[in-house]
mmCIF file of C-alpha atoms in Angstrom:
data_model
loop_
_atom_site.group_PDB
_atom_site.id
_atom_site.type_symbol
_atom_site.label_atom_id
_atom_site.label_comp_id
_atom_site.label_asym_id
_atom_site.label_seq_id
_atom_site.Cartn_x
_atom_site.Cartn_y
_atom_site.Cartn_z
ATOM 1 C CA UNK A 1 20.481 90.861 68.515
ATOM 2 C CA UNK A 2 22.934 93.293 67.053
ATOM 3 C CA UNK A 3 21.364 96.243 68.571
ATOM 4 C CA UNK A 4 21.541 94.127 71.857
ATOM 5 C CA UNK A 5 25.057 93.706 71.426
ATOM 6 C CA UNK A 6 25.856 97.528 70.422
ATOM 7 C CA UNK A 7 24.147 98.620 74.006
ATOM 8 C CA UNK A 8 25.903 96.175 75.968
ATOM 9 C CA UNK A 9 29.154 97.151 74.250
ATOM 10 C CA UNK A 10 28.374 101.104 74.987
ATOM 11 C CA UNK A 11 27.482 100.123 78.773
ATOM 12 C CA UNK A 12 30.960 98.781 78.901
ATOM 13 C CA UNK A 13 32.845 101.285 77.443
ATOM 14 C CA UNK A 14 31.354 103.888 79.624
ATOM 15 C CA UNK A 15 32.315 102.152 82.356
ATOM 16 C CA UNK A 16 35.932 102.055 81.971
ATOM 17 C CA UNK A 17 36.108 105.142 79.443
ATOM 18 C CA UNK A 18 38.215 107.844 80.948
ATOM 19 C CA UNK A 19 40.786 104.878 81.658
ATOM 20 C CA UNK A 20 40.904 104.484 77.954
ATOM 21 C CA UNK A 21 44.418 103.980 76.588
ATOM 22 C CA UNK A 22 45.246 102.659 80.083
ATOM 23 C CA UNK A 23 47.283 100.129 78.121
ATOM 24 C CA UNK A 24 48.872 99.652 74.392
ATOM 25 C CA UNK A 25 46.402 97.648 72.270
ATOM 26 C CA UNK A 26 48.820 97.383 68.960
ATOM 27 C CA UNK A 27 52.155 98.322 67.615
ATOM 28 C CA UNK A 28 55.277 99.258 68.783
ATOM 29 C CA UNK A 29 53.773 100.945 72.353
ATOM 30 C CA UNK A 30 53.107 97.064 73.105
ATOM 31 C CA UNK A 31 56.854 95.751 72.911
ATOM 32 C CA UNK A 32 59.408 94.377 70.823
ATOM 33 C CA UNK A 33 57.775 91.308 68.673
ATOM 34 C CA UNK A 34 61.061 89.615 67.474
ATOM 35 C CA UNK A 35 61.870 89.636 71.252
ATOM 36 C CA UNK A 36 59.009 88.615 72.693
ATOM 37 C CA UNK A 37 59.044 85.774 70.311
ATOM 38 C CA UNK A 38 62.543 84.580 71.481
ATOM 39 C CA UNK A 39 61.501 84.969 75.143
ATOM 40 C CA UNK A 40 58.396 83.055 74.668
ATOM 41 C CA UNK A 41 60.069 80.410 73.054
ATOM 42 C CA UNK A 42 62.712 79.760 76.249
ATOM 43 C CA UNK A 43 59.541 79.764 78.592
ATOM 44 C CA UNK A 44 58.345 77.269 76.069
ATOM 45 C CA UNK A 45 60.924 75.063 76.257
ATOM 46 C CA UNK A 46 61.426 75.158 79.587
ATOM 47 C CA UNK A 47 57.683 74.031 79.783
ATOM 48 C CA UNK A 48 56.080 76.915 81.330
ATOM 49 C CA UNK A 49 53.512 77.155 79.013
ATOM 50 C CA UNK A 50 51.439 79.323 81.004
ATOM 51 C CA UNK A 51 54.043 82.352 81.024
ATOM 52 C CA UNK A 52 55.018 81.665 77.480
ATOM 53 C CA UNK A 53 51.570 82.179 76.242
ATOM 54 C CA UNK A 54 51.072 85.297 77.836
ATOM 55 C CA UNK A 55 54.006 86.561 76.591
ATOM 56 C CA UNK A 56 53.586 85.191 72.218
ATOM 57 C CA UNK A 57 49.959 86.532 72.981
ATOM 58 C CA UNK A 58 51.399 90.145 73.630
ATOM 59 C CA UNK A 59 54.061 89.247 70.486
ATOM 60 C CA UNK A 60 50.869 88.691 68.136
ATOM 61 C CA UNK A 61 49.604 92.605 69.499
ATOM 62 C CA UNK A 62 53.305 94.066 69.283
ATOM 63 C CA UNK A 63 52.885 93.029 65.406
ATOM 64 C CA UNK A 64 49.951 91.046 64.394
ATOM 65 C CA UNK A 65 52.206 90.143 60.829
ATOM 66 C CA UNK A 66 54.454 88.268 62.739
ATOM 67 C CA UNK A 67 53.455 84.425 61.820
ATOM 68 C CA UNK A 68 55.864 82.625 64.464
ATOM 69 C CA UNK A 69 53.871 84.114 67.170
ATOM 70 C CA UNK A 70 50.404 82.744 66.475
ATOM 71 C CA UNK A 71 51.740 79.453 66.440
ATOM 72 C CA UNK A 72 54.330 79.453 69.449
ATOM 73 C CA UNK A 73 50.711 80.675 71.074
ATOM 74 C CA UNK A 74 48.732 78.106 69.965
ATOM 75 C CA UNK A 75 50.876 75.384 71.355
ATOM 76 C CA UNK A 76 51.625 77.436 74.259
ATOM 77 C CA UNK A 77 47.888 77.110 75.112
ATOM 78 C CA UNK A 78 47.846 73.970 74.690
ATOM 79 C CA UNK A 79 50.570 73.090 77.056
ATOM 80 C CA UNK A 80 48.715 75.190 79.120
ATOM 81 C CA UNK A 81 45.397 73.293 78.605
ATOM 82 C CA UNK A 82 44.028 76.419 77.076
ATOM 83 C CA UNK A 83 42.252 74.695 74.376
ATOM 84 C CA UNK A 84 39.741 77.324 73.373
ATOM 85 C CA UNK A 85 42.484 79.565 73.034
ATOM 86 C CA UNK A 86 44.939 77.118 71.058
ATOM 87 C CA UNK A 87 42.575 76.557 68.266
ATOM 88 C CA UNK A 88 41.975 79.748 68.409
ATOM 89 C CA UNK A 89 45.705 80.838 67.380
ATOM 90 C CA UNK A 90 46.348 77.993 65.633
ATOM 91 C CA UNK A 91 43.630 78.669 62.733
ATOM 92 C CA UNK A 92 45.254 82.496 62.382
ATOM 93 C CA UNK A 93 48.707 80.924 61.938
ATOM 94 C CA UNK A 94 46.919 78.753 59.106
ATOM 95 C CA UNK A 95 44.395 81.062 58.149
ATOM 96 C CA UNK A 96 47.594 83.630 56.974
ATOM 97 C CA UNK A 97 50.695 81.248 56.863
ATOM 98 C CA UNK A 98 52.198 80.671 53.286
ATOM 99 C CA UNK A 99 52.260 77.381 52.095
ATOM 100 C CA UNK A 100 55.781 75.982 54.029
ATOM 101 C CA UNK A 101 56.772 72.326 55.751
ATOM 102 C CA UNK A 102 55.423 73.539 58.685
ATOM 103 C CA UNK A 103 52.173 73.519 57.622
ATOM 104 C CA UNK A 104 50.595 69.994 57.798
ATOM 105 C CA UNK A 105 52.106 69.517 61.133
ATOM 106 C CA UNK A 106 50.543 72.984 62.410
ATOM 107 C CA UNK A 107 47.241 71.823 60.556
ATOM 108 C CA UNK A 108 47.271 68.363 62.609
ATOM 109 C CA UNK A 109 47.673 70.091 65.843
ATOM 110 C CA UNK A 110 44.688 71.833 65.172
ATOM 111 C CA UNK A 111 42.841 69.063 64.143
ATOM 112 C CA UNK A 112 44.035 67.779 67.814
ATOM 113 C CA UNK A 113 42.850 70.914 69.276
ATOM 114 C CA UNK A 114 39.594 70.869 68.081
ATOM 115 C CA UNK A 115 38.670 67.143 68.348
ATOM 116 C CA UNK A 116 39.622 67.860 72.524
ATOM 117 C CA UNK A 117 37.270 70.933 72.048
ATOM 118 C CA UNK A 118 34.874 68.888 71.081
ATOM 119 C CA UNK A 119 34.889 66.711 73.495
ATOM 120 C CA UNK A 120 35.305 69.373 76.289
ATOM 121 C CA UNK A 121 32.235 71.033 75.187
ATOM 122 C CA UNK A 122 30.250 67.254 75.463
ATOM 123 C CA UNK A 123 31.366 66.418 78.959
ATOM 124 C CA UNK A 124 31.503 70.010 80.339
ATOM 125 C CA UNK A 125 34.363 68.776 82.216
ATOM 126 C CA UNK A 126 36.384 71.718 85.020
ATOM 127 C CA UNK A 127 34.098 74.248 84.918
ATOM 128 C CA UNK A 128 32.660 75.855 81.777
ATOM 129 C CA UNK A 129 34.339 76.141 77.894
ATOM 130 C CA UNK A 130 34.534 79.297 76.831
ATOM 131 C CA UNK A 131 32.419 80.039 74.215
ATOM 132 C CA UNK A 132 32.674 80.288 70.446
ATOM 133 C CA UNK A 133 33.373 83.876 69.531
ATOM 134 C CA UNK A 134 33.866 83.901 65.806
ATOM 135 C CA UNK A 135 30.348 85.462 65.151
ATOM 136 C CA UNK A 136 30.954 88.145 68.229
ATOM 137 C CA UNK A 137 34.358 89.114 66.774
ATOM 138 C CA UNK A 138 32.763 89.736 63.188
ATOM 139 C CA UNK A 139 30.332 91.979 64.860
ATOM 140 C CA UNK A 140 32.714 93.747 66.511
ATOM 141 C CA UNK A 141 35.268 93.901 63.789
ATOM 142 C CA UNK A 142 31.850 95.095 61.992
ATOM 143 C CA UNK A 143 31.147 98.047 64.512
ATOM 144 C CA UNK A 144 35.078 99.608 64.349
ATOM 145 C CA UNK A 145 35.002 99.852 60.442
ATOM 146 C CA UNK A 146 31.896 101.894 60.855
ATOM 147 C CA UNK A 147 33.130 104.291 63.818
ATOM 148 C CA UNK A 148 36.549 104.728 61.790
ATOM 149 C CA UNK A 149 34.524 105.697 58.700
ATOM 150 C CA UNK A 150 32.135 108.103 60.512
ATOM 151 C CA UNK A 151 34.908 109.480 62.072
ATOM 152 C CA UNK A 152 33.950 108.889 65.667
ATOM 153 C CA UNK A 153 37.373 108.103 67.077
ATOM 154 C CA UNK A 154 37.336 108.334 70.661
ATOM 155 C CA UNK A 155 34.780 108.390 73.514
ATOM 156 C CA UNK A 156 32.750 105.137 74.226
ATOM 157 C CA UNK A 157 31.079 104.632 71.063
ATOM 158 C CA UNK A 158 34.539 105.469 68.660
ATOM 159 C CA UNK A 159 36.697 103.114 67.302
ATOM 160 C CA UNK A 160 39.175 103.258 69.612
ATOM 161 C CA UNK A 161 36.767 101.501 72.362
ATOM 162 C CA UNK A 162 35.775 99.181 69.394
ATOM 163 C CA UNK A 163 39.550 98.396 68.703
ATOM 164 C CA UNK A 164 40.374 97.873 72.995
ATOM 165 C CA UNK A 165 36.877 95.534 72.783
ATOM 166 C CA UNK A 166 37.796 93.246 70.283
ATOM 167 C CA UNK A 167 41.548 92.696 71.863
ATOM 168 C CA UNK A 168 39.903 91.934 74.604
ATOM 169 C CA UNK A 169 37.872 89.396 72.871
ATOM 170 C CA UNK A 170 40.881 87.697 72.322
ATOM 171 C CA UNK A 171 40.453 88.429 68.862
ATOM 172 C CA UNK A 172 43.450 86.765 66.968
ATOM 173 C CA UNK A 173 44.571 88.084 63.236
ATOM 174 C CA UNK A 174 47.230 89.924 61.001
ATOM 175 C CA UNK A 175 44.372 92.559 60.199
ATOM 176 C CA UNK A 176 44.971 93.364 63.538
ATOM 177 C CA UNK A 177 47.714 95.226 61.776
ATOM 178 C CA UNK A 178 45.483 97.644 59.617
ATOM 179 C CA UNK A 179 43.242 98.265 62.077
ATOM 180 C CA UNK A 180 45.430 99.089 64.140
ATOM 181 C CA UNK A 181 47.512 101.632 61.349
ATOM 182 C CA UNK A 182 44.385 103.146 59.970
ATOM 183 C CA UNK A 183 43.377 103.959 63.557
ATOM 184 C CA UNK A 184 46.545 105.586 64.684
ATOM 185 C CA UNK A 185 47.104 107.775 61.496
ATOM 186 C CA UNK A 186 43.461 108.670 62.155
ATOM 187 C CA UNK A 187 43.947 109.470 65.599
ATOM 188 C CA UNK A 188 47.219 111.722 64.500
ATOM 189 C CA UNK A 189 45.902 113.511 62.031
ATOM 190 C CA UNK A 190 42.486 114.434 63.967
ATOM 191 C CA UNK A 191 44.691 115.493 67.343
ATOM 192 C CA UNK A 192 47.053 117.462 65.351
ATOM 193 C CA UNK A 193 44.251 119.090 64.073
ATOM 194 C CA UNK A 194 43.104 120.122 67.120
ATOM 195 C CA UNK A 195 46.535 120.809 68.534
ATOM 196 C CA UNK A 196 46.963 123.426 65.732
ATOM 197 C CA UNK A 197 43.792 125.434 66.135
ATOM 198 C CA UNK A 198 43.721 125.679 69.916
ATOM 199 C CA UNK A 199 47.817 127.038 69.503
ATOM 200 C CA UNK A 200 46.263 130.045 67.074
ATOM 201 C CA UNK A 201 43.759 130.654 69.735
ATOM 202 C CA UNK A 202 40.824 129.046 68.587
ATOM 203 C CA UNK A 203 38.043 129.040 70.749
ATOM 204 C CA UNK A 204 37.590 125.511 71.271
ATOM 205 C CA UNK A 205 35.402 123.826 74.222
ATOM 206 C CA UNK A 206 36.593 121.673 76.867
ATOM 207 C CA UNK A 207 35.221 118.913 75.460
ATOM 208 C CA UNK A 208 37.327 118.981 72.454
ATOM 209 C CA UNK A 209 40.423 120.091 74.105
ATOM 210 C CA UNK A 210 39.758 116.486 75.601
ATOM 211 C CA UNK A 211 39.249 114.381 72.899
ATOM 212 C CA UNK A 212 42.293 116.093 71.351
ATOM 213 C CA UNK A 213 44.144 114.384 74.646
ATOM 214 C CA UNK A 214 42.581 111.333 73.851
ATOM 215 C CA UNK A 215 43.530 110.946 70.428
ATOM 216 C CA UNK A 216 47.010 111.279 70.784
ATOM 217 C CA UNK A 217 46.918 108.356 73.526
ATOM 218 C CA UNK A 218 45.036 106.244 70.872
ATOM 219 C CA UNK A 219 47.557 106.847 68.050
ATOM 220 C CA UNK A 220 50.494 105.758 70.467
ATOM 221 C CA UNK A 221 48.524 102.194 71.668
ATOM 222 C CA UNK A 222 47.440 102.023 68.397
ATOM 223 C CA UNK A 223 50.378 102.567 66.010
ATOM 224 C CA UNK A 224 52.750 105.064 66.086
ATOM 225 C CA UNK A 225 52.586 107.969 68.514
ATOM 226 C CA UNK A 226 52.922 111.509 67.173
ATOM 227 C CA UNK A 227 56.923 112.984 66.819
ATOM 228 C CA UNK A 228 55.710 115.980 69.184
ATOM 229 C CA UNK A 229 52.695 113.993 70.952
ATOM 230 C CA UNK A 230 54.363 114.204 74.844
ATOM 231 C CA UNK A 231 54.298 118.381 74.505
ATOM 232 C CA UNK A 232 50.977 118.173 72.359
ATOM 233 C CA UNK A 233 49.253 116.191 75.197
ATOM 234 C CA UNK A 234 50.715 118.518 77.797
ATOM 235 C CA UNK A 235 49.674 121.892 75.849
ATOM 236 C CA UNK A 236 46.167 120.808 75.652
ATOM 237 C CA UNK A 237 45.765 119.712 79.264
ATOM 238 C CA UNK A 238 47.026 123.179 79.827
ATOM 239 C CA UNK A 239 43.951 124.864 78.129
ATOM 240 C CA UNK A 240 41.577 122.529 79.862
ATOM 241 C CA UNK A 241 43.117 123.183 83.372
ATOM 242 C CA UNK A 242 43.202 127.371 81.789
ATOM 243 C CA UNK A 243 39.310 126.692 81.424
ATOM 244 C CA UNK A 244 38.539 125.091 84.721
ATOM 245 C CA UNK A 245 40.450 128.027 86.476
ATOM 246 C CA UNK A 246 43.154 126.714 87.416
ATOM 247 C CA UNK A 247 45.746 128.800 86.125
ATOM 248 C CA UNK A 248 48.801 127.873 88.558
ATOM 249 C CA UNK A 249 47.876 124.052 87.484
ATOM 250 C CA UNK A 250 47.492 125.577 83.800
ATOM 251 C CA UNK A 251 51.049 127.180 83.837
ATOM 252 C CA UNK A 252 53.008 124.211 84.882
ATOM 253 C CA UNK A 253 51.702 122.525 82.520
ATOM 254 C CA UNK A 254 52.933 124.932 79.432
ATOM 255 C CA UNK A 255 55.814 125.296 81.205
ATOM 256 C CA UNK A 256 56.855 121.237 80.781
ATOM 257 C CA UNK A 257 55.331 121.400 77.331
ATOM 258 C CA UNK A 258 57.882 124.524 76.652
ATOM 259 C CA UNK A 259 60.427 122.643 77.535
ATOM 260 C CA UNK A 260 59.405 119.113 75.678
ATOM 261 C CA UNK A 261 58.903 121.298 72.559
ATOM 262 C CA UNK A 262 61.233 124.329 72.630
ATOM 263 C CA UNK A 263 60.867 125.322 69.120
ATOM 264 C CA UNK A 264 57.177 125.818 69.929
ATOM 265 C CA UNK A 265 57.379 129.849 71.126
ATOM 266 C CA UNK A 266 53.496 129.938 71.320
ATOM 267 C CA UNK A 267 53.792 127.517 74.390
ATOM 268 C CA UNK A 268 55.460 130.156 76.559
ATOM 269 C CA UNK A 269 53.259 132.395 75.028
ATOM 270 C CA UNK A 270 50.677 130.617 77.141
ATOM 271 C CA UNK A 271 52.745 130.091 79.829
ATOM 272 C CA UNK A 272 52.557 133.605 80.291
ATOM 273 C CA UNK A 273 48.877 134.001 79.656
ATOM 274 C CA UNK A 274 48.112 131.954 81.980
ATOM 275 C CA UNK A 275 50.506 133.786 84.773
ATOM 276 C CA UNK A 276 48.276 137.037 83.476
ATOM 277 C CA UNK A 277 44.911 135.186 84.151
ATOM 278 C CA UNK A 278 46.553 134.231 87.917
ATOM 279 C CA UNK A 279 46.822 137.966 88.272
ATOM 280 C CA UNK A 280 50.947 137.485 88.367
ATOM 281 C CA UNK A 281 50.999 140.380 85.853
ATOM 282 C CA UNK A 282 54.775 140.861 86.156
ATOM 283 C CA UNK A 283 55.630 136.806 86.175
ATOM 284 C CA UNK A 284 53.790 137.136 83.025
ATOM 285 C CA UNK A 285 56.051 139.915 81.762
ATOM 286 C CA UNK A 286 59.074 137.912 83.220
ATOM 287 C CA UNK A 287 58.744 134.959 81.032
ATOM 288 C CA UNK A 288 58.008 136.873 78.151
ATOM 289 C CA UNK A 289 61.073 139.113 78.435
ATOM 290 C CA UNK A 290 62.991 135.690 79.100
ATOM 291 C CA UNK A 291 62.154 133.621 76.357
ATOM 292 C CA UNK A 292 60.820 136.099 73.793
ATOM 293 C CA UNK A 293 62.056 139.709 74.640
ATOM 294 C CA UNK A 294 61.927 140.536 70.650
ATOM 295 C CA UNK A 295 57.961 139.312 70.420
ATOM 296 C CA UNK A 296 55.762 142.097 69.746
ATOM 297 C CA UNK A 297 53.867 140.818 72.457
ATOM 298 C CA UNK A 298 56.174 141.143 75.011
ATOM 299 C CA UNK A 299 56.180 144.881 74.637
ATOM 300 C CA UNK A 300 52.957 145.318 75.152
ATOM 301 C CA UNK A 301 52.829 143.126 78.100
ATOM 302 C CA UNK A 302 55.779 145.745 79.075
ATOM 303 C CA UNK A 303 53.580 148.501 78.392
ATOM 304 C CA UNK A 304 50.440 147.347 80.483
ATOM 305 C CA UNK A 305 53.129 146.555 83.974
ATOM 306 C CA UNK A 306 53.976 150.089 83.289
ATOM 307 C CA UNK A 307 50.574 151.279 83.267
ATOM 308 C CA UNK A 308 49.794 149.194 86.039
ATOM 309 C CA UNK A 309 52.726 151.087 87.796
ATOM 310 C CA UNK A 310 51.927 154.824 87.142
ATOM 311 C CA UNK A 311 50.224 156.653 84.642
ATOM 312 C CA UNK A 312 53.412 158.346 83.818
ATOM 313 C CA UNK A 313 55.289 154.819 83.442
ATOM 314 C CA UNK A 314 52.634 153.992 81.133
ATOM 315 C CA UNK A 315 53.257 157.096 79.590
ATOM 316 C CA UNK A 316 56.821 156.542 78.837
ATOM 317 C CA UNK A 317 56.697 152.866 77.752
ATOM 318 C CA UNK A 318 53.854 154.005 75.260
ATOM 319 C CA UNK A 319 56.159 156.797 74.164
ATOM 320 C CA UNK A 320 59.205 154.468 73.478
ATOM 321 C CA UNK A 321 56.851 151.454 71.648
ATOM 322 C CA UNK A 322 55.519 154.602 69.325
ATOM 323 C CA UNK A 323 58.500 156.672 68.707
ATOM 324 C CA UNK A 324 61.683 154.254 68.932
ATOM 325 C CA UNK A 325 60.536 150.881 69.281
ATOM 326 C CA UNK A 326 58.832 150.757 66.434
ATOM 327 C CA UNK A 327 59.387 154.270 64.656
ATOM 328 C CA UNK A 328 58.348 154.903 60.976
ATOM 329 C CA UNK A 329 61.098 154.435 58.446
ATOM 330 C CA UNK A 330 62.597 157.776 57.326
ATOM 331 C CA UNK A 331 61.036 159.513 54.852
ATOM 332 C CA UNK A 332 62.819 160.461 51.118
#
């Protein structure tokens, strides 16, 4: 049954993988809690109970440790008639909730809930109940512990996926809260890692110039997004356009990465690079002399335009790197 599950759950993923991160699961990326709170509490009151539990249902992903939530949800839904979905919330808000006055009241409404779930389920009554998915949220609760510990982050199978599965699910909890954290410094720490090698020129394939993409999206709907994630994301697009030979595509992109992250110099680096892979030889050279005239590397770009020009140009721009560029200290 599990392995069932686990193939289902991989046919899905691949599906709508490559929209992954299409929107914040948990964390900040999702909204502001406290406000969402307040605003689902007018909506509330003014008894649109629909609209108010869509919006304490995106308070309990904007921070799962925010108790007030999970019970302005759960009688949300069942203003709405959501009644699934109410006792749902309401045994999360108990399940966590200290011991305060508001308890027995909150543990009578659920006692309401679930006596009308009851009898829902009996009579069948407009259309099907959903389902019972305690057991299905274990399993997939289950199956993102063991992608984070293995490592496998992103892609269909990683715990990202996992993590966007069980929100779906309309899985309701504080844990959400860890899950979501340990996922997001995981995410960080593995695209940064990436990041770093591919900016000393590491040979790295396209497929993990990708996943390097994808992690810093799952850190950011996860938890907290990388200080220098915007530029990060935009550098390693750049090598993946670089790779599929599109160098014009691959220097606008270190361009607006240059410019996100100006204290990065091996960004322009690239951006020149990649004018040099276009064949733009002297657009190369112009960039170079532009942001970087006192890198090394920018002479010898210097050098090979002059070559390019005449022999004798090459000549002479040898000559000056050699003798007066970088000329041996005097002798004692």
């Amino acid at each position: 049954m599990r392995s069932e599950s686990r193939r289902l759950l991989l046919t899905c993923a691949l599906l709508v993988w490559g929209t992954a991160s299409a929107a914040p699961l948990v964390g900040p990326s999702v909204g502001n809690a406290d406000a969402l709170v307040a605003e689902g509490t007018k909506l509330y009151n003014k008894r649109k109970y629909a609209e108010a539990s869509r919006v304490f249902l995106q308070a309990t992903r904007a921070n799962p440790s925010l108790l007030p939530a999970y019970l302005g949800l759960g009688r949300a839904r069942m203003g709405a008639k959501e009644t699934a979905g109410a006792c749902a919330a309401y045994r999360a808000w108990l399940k966590s909730a200290p011991d305060i006055q508001e308890r027995p009241k909150a543990k009578g409404e659920l006692e309401l809930c679930e006596r009308q779930l009851k009898a829902a389920r009996k009579k069948k009554k407009k259309g099907p109940v959903p389902a019972d998915m305690t057991a299905r949220h274990v399993e997939l609760k289950a199956d993102f512990f063991e992608a984070l510990e293995a490592g496998t982050l992103a892609g269909p199978a990683g715990a990202g996926e996992q993590l966007r599965t069980l929100v779906t699910a309309d899985y309701l909890g504080v844990d959400l809260a860890e899950m979501g954290t340990r996922l997001s410094t995981a995410s960080r720490a593995s695209a940064e890692d990436v990041h770093q090698r591919a900016l000393k020129g590491e040979a790295l394939t396209t497929e993990q110039l990708r996943t390097g993409r994808e992690l810093l999206d799952w850190a950011k709907d996860s938890g907290e997004a990388a200080p220098q994630a915007p530029a990060q994301g935009l550098f390693l697009e750049g090598l993946v356009a670089l790779q599929g030979n599109d160098s014009k595509g691959a220097e606008g992109l270190f361009a607006k990465a240059a410019s996100a992250a100006p204290g990065v110099t091996e960004y322009r680096v690239w951006r020149a690079a990649a004018l040099q892979r276009a064949g733009d030889l002297r657009g190369a050279l112009a960039v170079m002399e532009a942001e970087l005239p006192e890198d090394p590397r920018t002479d010898l770009l210097r050098a090979a335009v002059a070559q390019r020009t005449s022999k004798e140009d090459g000549a002479r721009e040898l000559e000056r790197l050699l003798f007066q560029r970088y000329a041996a200290p005097p002798s004692r």
